[in-house]
PDB file of C-alpha atoms in Angstrom:
ATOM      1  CA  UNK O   1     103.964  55.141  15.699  1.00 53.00           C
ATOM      2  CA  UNK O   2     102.293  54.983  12.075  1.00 49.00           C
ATOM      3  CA  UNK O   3     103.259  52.489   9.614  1.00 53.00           C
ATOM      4  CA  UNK O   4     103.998  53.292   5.622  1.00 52.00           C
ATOM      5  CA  UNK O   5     100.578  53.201   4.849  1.00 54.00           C
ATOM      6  CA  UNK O   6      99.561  55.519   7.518  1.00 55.00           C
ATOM      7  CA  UNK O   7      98.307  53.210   9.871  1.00 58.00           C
ATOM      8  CA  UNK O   8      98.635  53.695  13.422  1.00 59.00           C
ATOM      9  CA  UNK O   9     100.584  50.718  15.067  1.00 58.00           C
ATOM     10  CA  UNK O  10      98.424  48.457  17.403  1.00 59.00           C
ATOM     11  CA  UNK O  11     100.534  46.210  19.800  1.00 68.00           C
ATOM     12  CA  UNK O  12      99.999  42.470  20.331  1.00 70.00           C
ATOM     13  CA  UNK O  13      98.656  42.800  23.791  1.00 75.00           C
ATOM     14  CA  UNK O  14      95.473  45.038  21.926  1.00 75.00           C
ATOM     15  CA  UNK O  15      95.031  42.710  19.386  1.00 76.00           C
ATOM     16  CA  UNK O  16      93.925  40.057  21.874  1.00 80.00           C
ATOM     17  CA  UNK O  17      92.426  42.213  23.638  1.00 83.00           C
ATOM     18  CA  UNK O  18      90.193  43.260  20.738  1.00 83.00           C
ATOM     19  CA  UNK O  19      89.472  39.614  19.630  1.00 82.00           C
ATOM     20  CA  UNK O  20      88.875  38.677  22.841  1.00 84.00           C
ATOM     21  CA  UNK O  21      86.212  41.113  23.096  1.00 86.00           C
ATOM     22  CA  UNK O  22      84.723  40.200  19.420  1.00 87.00           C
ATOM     23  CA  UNK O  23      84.769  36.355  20.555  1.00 86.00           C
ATOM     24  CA  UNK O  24      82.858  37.710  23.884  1.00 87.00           C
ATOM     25  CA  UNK O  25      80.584  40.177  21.900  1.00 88.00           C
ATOM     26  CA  UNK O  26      79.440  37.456  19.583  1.00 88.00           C
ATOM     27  CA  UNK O  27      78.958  34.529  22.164  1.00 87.00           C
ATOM     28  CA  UNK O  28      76.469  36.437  24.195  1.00 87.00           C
ATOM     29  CA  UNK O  29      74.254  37.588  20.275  1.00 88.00           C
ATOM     30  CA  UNK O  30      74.546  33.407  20.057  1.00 87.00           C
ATOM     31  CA  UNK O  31      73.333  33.332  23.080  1.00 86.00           C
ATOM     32  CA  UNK O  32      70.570  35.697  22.827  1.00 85.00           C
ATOM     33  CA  UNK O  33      69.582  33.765  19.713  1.00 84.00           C
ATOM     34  CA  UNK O  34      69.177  31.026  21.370  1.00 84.00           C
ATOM     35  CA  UNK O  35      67.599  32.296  24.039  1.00 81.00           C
ATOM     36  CA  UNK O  36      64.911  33.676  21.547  1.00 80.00           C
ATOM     37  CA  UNK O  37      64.854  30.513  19.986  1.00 77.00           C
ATOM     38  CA  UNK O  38      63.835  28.317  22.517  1.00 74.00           C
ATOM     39  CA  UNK O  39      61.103  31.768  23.767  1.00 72.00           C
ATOM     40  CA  UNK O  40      59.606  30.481  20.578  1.00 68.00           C
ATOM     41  CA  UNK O  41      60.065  27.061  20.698  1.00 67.00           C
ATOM     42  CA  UNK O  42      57.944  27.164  24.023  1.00 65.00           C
ATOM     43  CA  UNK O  43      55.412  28.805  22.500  1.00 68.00           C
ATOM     44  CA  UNK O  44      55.233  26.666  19.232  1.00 67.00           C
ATOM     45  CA  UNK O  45      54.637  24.045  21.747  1.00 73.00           C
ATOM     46  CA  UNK O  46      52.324  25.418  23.996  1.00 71.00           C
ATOM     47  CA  UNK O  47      50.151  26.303  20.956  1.00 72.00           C
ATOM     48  CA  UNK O  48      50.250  22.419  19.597  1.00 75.00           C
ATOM     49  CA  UNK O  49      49.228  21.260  23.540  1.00 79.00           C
ATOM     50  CA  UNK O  50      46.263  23.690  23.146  1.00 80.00           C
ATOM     51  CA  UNK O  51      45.624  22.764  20.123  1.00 81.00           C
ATOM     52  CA  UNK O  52      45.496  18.783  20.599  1.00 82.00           C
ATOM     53  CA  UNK O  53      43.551  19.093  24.057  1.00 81.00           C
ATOM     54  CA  UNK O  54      40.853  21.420  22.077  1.00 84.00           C
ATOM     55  CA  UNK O  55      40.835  18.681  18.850  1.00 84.00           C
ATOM     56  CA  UNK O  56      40.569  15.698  21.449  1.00 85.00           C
ATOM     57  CA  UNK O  57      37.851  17.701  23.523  1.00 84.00           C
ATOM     58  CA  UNK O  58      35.782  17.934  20.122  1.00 84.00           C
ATOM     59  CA  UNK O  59      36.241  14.632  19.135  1.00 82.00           C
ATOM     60  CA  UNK O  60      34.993  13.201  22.429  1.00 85.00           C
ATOM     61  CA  UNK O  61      31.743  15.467  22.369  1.00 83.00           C
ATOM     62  CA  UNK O  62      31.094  14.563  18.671  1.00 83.00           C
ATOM     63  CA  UNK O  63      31.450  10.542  19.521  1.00 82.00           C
ATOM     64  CA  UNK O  64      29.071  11.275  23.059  1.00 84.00           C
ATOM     65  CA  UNK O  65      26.592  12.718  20.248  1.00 83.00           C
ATOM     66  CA  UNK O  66      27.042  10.296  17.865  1.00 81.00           C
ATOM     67  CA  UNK O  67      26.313   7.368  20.619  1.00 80.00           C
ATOM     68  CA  UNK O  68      23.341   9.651  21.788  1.00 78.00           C
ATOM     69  CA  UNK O  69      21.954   9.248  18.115  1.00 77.00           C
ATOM     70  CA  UNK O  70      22.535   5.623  17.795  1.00 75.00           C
ATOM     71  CA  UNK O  71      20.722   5.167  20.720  1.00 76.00           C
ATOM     72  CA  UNK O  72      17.904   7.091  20.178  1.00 75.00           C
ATOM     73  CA  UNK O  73      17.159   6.309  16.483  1.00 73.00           C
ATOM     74  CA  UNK O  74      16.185   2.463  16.751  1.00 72.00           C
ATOM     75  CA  UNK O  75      14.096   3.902  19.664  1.00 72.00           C
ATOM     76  CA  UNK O  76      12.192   5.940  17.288  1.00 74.00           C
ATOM     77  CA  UNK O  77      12.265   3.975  14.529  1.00 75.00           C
ATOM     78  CA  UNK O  78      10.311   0.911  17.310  1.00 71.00           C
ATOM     79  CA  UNK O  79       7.973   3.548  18.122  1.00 76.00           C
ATOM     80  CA  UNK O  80       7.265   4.216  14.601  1.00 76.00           C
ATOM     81  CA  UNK O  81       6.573   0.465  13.661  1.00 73.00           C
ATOM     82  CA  UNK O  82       4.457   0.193  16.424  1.00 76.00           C
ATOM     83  CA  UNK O  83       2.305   2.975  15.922  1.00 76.00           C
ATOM     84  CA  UNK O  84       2.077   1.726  12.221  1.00 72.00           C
ATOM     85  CA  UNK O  85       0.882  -1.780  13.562  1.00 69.00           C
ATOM     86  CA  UNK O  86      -1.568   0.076  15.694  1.00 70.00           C
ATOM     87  CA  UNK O  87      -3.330   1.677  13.020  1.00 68.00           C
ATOM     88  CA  UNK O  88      -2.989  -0.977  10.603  1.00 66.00           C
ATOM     89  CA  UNK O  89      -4.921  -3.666  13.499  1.00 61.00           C
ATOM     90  CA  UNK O  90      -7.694  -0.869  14.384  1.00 55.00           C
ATOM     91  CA  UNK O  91      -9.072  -1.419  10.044  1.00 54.00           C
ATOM     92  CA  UNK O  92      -8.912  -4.937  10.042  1.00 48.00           C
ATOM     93  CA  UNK O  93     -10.986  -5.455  13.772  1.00 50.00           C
ATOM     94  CA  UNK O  94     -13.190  -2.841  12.028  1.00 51.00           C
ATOM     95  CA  UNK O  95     -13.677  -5.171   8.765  1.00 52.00           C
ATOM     96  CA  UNK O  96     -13.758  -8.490  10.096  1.00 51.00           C
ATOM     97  CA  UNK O  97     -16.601  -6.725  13.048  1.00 52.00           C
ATOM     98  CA  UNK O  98     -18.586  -5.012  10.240  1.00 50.00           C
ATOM     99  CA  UNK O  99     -18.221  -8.929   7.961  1.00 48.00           C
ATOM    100  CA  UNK O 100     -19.476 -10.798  11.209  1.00 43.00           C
ATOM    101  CA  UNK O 101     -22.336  -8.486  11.293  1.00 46.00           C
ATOM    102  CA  UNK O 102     -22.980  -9.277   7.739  1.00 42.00           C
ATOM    103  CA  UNK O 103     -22.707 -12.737   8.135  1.00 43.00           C
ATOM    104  CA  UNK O 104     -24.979 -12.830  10.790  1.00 39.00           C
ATOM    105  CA  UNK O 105     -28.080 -10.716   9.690  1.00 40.00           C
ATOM    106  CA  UNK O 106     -27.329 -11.811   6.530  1.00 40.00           C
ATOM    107  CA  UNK O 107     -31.364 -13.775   6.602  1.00 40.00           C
ATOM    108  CA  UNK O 108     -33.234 -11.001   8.947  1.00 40.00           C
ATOM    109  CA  UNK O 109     -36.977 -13.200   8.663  1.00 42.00           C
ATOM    110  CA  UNK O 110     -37.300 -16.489   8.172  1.00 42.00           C
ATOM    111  CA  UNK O 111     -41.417 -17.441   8.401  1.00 45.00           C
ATOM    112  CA  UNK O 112     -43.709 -20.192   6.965  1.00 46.00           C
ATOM    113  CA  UNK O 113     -41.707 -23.308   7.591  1.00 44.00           C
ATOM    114  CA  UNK O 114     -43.313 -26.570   6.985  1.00 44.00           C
ATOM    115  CA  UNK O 115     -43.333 -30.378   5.374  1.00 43.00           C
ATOM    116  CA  UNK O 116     -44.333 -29.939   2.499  1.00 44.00           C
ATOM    117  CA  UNK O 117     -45.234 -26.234   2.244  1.00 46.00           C
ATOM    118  CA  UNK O 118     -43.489 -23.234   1.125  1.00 48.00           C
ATOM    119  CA  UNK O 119     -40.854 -20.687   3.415  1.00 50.00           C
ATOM    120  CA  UNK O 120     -40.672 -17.309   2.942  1.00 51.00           C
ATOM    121  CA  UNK O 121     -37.303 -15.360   4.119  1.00 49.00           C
ATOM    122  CA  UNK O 122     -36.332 -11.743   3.548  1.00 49.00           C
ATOM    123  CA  UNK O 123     -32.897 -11.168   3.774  1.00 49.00           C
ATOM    124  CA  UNK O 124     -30.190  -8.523   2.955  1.00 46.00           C
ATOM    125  CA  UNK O 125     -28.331  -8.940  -0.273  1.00 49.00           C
ATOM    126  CA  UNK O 126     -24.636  -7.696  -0.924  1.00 47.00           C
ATOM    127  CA  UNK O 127     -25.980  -4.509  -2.140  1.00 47.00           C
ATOM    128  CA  UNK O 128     -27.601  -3.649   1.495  1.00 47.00           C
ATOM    129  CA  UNK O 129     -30.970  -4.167  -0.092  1.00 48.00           C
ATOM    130  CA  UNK O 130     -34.032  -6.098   0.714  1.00 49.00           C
ATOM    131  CA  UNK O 131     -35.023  -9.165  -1.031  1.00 49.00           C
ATOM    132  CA  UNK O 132     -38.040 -11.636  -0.132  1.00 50.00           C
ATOM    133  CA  UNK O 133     -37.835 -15.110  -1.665  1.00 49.00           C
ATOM    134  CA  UNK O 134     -39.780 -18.060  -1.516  1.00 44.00           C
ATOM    135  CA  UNK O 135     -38.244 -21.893  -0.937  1.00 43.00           C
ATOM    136  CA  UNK O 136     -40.547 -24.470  -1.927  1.00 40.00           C
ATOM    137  CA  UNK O 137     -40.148 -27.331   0.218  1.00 40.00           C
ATOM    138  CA  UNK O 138     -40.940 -30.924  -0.976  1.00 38.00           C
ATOM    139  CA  UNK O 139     -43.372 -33.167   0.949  1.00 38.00           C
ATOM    140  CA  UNK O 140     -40.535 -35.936   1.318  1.00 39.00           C
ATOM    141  CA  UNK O 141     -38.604 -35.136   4.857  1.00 36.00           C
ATOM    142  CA  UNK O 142     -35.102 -33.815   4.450  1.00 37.00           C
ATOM    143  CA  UNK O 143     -35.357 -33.180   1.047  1.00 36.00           C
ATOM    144  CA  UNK O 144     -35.643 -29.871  -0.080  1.00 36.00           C
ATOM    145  CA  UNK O 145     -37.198 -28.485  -3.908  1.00 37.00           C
ATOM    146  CA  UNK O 146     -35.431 -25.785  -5.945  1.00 36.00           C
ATOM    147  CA  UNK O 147     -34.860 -22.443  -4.318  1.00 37.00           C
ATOM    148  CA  UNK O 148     -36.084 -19.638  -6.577  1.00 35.00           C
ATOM    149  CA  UNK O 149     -35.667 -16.229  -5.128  1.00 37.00           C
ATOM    150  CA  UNK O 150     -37.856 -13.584  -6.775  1.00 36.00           C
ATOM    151  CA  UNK O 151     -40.007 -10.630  -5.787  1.00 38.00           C
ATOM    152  CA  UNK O 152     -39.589  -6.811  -5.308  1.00 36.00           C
ATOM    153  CA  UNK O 153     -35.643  -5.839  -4.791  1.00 37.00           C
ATOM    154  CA  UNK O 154     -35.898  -2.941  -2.299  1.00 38.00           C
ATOM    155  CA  UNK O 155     -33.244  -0.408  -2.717  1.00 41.00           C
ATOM    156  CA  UNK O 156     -32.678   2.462  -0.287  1.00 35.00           C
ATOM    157  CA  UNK O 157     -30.602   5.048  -0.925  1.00 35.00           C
ATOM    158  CA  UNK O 158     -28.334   2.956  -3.404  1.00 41.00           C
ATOM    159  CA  UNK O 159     -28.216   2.411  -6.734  1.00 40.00           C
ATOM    160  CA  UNK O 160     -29.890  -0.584  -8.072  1.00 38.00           C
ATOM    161  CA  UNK O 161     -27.441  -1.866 -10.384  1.00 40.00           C
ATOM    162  CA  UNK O 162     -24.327  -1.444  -8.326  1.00 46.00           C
ATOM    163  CA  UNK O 163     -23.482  -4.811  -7.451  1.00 41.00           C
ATOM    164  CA  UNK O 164     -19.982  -5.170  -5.787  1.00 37.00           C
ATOM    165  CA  UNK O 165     -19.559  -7.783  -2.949  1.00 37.00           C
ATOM    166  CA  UNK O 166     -18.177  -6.407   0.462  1.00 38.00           C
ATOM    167  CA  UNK O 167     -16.581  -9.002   1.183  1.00 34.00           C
ATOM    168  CA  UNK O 168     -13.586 -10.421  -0.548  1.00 34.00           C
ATOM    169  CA  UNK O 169     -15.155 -13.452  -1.493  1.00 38.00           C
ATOM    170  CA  UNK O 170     -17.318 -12.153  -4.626  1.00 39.00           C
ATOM    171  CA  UNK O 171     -21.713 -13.880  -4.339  1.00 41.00           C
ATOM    172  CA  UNK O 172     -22.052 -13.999  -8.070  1.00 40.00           C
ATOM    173  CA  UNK O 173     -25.440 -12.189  -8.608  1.00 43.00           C
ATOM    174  CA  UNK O 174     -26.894 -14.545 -10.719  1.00 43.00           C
ATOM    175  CA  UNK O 175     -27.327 -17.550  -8.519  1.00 43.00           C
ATOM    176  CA  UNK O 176     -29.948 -15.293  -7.403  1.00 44.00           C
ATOM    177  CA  UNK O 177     -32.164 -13.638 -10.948  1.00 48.00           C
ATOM    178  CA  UNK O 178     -35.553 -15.459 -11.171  1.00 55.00           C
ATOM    179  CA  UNK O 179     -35.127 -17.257 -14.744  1.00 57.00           C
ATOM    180  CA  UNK O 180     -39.550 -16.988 -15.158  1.00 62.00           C
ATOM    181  CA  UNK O 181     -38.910 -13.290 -15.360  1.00 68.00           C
ATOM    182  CA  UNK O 182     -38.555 -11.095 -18.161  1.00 76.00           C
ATOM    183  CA  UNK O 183     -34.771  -9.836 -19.951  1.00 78.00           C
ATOM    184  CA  UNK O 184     -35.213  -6.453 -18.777  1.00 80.00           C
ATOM    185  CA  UNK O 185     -35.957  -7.719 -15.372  1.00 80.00           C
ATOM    186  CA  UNK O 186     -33.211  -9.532 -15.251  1.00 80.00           C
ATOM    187  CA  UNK O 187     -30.492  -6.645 -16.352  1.00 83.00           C
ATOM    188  CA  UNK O 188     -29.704  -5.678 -13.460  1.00 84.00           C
ATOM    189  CA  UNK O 189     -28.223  -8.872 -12.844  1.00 82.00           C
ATOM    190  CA  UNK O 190     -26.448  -9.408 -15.447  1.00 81.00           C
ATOM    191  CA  UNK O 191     -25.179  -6.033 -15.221  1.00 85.00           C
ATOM    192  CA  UNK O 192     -23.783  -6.262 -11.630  1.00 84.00           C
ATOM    193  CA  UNK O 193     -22.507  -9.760 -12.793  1.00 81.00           C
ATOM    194  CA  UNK O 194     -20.192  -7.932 -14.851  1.00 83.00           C
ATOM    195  CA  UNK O 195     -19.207  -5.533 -12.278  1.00 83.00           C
ATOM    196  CA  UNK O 196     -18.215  -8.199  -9.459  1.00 83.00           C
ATOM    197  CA  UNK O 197     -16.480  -9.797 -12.106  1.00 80.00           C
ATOM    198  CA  UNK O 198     -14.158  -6.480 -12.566  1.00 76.00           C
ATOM    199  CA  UNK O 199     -13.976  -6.679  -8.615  1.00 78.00           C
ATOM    200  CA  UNK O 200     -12.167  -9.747  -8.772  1.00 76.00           C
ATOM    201  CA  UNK O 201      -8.546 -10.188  -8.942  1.00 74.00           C
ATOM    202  CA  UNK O 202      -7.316 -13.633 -10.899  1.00 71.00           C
ATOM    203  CA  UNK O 203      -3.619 -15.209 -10.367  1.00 71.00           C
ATOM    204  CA  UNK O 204      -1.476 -14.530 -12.523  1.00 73.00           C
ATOM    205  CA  UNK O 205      -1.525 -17.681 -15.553  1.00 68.00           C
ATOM    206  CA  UNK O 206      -5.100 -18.181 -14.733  1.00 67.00           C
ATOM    207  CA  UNK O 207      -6.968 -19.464 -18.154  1.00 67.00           C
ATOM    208  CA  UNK O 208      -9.265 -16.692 -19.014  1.00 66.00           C
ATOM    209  CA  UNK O 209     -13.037 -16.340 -17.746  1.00 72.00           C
ATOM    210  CA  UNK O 210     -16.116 -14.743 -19.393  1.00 73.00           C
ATOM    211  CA  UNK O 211     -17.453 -12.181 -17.081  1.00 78.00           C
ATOM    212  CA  UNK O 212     -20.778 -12.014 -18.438  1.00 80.00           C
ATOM    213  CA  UNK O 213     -22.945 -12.924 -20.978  1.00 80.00           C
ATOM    214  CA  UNK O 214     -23.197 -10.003 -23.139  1.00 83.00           C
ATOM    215  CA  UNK O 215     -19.287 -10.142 -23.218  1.00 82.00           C
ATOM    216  CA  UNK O 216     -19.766 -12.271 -26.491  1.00 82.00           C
ATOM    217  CA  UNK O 217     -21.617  -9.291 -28.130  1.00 86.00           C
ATOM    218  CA  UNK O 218     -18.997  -6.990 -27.401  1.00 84.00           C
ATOM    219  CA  UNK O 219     -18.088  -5.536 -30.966  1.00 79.00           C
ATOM    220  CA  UNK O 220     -14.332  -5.052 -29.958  1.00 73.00           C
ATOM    221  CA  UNK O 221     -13.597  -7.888 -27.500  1.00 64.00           C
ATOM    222  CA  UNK O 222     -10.459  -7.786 -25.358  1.00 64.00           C
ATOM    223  CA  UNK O 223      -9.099  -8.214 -21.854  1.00 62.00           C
ATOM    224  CA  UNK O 224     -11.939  -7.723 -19.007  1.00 62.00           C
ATOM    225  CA  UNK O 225     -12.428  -3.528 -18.337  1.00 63.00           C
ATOM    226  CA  UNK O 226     -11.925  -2.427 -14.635  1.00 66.00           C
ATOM    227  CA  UNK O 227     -13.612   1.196 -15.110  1.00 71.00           C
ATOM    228  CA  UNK O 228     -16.439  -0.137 -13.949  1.00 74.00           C
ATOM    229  CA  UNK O 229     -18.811   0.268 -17.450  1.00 82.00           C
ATOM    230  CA  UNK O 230     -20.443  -3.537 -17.840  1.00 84.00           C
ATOM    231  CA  UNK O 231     -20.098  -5.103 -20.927  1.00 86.00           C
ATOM    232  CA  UNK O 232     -23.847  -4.254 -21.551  1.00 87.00           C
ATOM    233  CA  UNK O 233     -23.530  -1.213 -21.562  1.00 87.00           C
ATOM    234  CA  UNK O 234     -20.904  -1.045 -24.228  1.00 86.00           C
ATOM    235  CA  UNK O 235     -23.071  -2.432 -26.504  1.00 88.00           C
ATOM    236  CA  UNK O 236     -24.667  -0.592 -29.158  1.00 89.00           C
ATOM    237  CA  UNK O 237     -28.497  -0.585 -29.929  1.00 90.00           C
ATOM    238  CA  UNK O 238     -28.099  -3.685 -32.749  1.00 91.00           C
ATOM    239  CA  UNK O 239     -25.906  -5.308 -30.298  1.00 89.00           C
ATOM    240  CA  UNK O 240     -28.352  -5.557 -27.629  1.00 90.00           C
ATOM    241  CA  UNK O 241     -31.172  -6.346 -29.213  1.00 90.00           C
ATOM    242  CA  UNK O 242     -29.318  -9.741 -30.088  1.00 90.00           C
ATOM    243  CA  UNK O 243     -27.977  -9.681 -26.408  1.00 88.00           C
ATOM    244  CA  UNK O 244     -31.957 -10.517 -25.645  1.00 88.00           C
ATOM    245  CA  UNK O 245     -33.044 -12.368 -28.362  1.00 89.00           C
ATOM    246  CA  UNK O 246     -30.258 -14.800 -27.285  1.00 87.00           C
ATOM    247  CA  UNK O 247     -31.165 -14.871 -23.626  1.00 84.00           C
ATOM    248  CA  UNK O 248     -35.071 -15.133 -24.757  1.00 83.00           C
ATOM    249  CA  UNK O 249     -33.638 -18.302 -26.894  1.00 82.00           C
ATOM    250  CA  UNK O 250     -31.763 -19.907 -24.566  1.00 77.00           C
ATOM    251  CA  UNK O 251     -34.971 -19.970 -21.828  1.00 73.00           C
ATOM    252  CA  UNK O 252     -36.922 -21.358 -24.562  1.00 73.00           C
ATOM    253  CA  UNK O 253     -34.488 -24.177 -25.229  1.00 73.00           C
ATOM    254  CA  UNK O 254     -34.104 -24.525 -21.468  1.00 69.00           C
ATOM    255  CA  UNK O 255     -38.005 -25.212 -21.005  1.00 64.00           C
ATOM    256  CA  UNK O 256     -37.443 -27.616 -23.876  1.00 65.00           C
ATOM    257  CA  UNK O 257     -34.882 -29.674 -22.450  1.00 58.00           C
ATOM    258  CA  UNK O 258     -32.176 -28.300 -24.262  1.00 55.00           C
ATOM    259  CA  UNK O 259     -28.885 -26.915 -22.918  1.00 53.00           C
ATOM    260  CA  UNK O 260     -26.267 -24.401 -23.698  1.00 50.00           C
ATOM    261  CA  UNK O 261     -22.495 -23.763 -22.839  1.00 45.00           C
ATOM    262  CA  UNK O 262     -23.507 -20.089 -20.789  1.00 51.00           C
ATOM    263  CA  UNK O 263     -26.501 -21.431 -19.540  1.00 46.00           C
ATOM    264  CA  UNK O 264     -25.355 -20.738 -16.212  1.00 47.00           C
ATOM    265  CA  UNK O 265     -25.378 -16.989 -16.756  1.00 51.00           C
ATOM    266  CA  UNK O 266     -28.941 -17.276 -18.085  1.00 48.00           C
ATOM    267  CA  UNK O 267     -30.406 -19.290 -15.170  1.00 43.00           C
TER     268      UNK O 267
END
């Protein structure tokens, strides 16, 4: 049959029938859904397990590295110090060799001993160079006169004013200048005085300290130079001709019996 609206007429037994079949029809798409679902799910996972065991392989080998490293730097670093010490110890056998030498051929000749005489010794100076003294010797036993060292200073191959120690402990040059001899002989002295002075470092607070004589005729007096120019020879012509009229005065009132406050750079 066909109803008023032109519909054909569909009995109660096909209506289940056709539900039943929708209901069927859509359980097994859920089904395949799900089915798909957990396809992916799977794989989502399998992906994150690959994933973490790669990250966690990576981590391990960086901290194996990192250990490595640890390890092997203080090694290094041990090796470096030691090398360090090594060359810093081969210098200072070197020095305190070369200062023993010094110390020990510091008198090379030593002749003309005697009660009451004179002895003669030629020695090296700071300088390297040769100087012959006499020691006069008084008649009295034990007792021994003034020590005047004079003569030719022998220079070879070094300048005859440089006057800078070798060792640390500075030998002020003019314990050693011959006061019978003349101002120009005695420059040189006076000149390396200067220089040893600029050799030698002061503590810190230390009350100043001449370095020379001719410091005093210095027209524009200040701290003590280091470029190693003496004081002398920053005088001017005027300058120095007082330098040695002073020094001439001061031997003159030193035969005399007089004394001055820098004699002691004079003698």
């Amino acid at each position: 049959g066909v109803t008023a609206g032109g519909r054909p007429l569909v009995s109660g037994k096909v209506k289940r029938e056709m539900r039943h079949d929708v209901r069927r029809e859509m359980k097994q798409e859920m089904k395949q859904e799900m089915k798909r679902d957990l396809r992916h799910d799977w794989r989502h996972e399998g992906l994150k397990r690959e994933m973490k065991h790669t990250l966690k392989r990576e981590h391990e080998g960086l901290k194996r590295e990192m250990k490595h490293d640890l390890k092997r730097e203080p090694k290094q670093e041990v090796k470096k110090q030691m090398k360090v010490r090594k060359e810093l110890k081969v210098p200072v056998k070197a020095d305190r060799g070369a200062e023993v030498r010094h110390n020990v051929q510091h008198w090379v000749t030593e002749e003309g001993l005697g009660r009451g005489g004179s002895m003669k010794r030629t020695r090296l100076d700071d300088c390297g160079g040769m100087v012959e003294g006499v020691r006069y010797v008084s008649a009295r036993a034990g007792e021994a006169g003034r020590t005047w060292e004079y003569g030719s200073l022998k220079r070879e191959g070094r300048d005859e004013l440089r006057g800078v120690s070798r060792s640390s402990q500075v030998h002020w040059p003019w314990h050693r200048s011959d006061p019978s001899a003349s101002v120009a002989a005695r420059l040189p002295w006076f000149i390396s005085q200067c220089r040893a002075s600029q050799s030698v470092r002061r503590p810190r607070g230390a009350p100043p300290r001449p370095c020379c004589l001719a410091q005093r005729f210095v027209e524009s007096p200040g701290p003590r130079a280091r470029d190693g120019l003496s004081c002398y020879e920053r005088l001017s012509k005027d300058r120095r001709q007082e330098f040695r009229a002073y020094v001439e005065q001061a031997d003159a009132d030193r035969r005399t019996g007089r004394r001055r406050f820098s004699a002691r750079f004079v003698r």
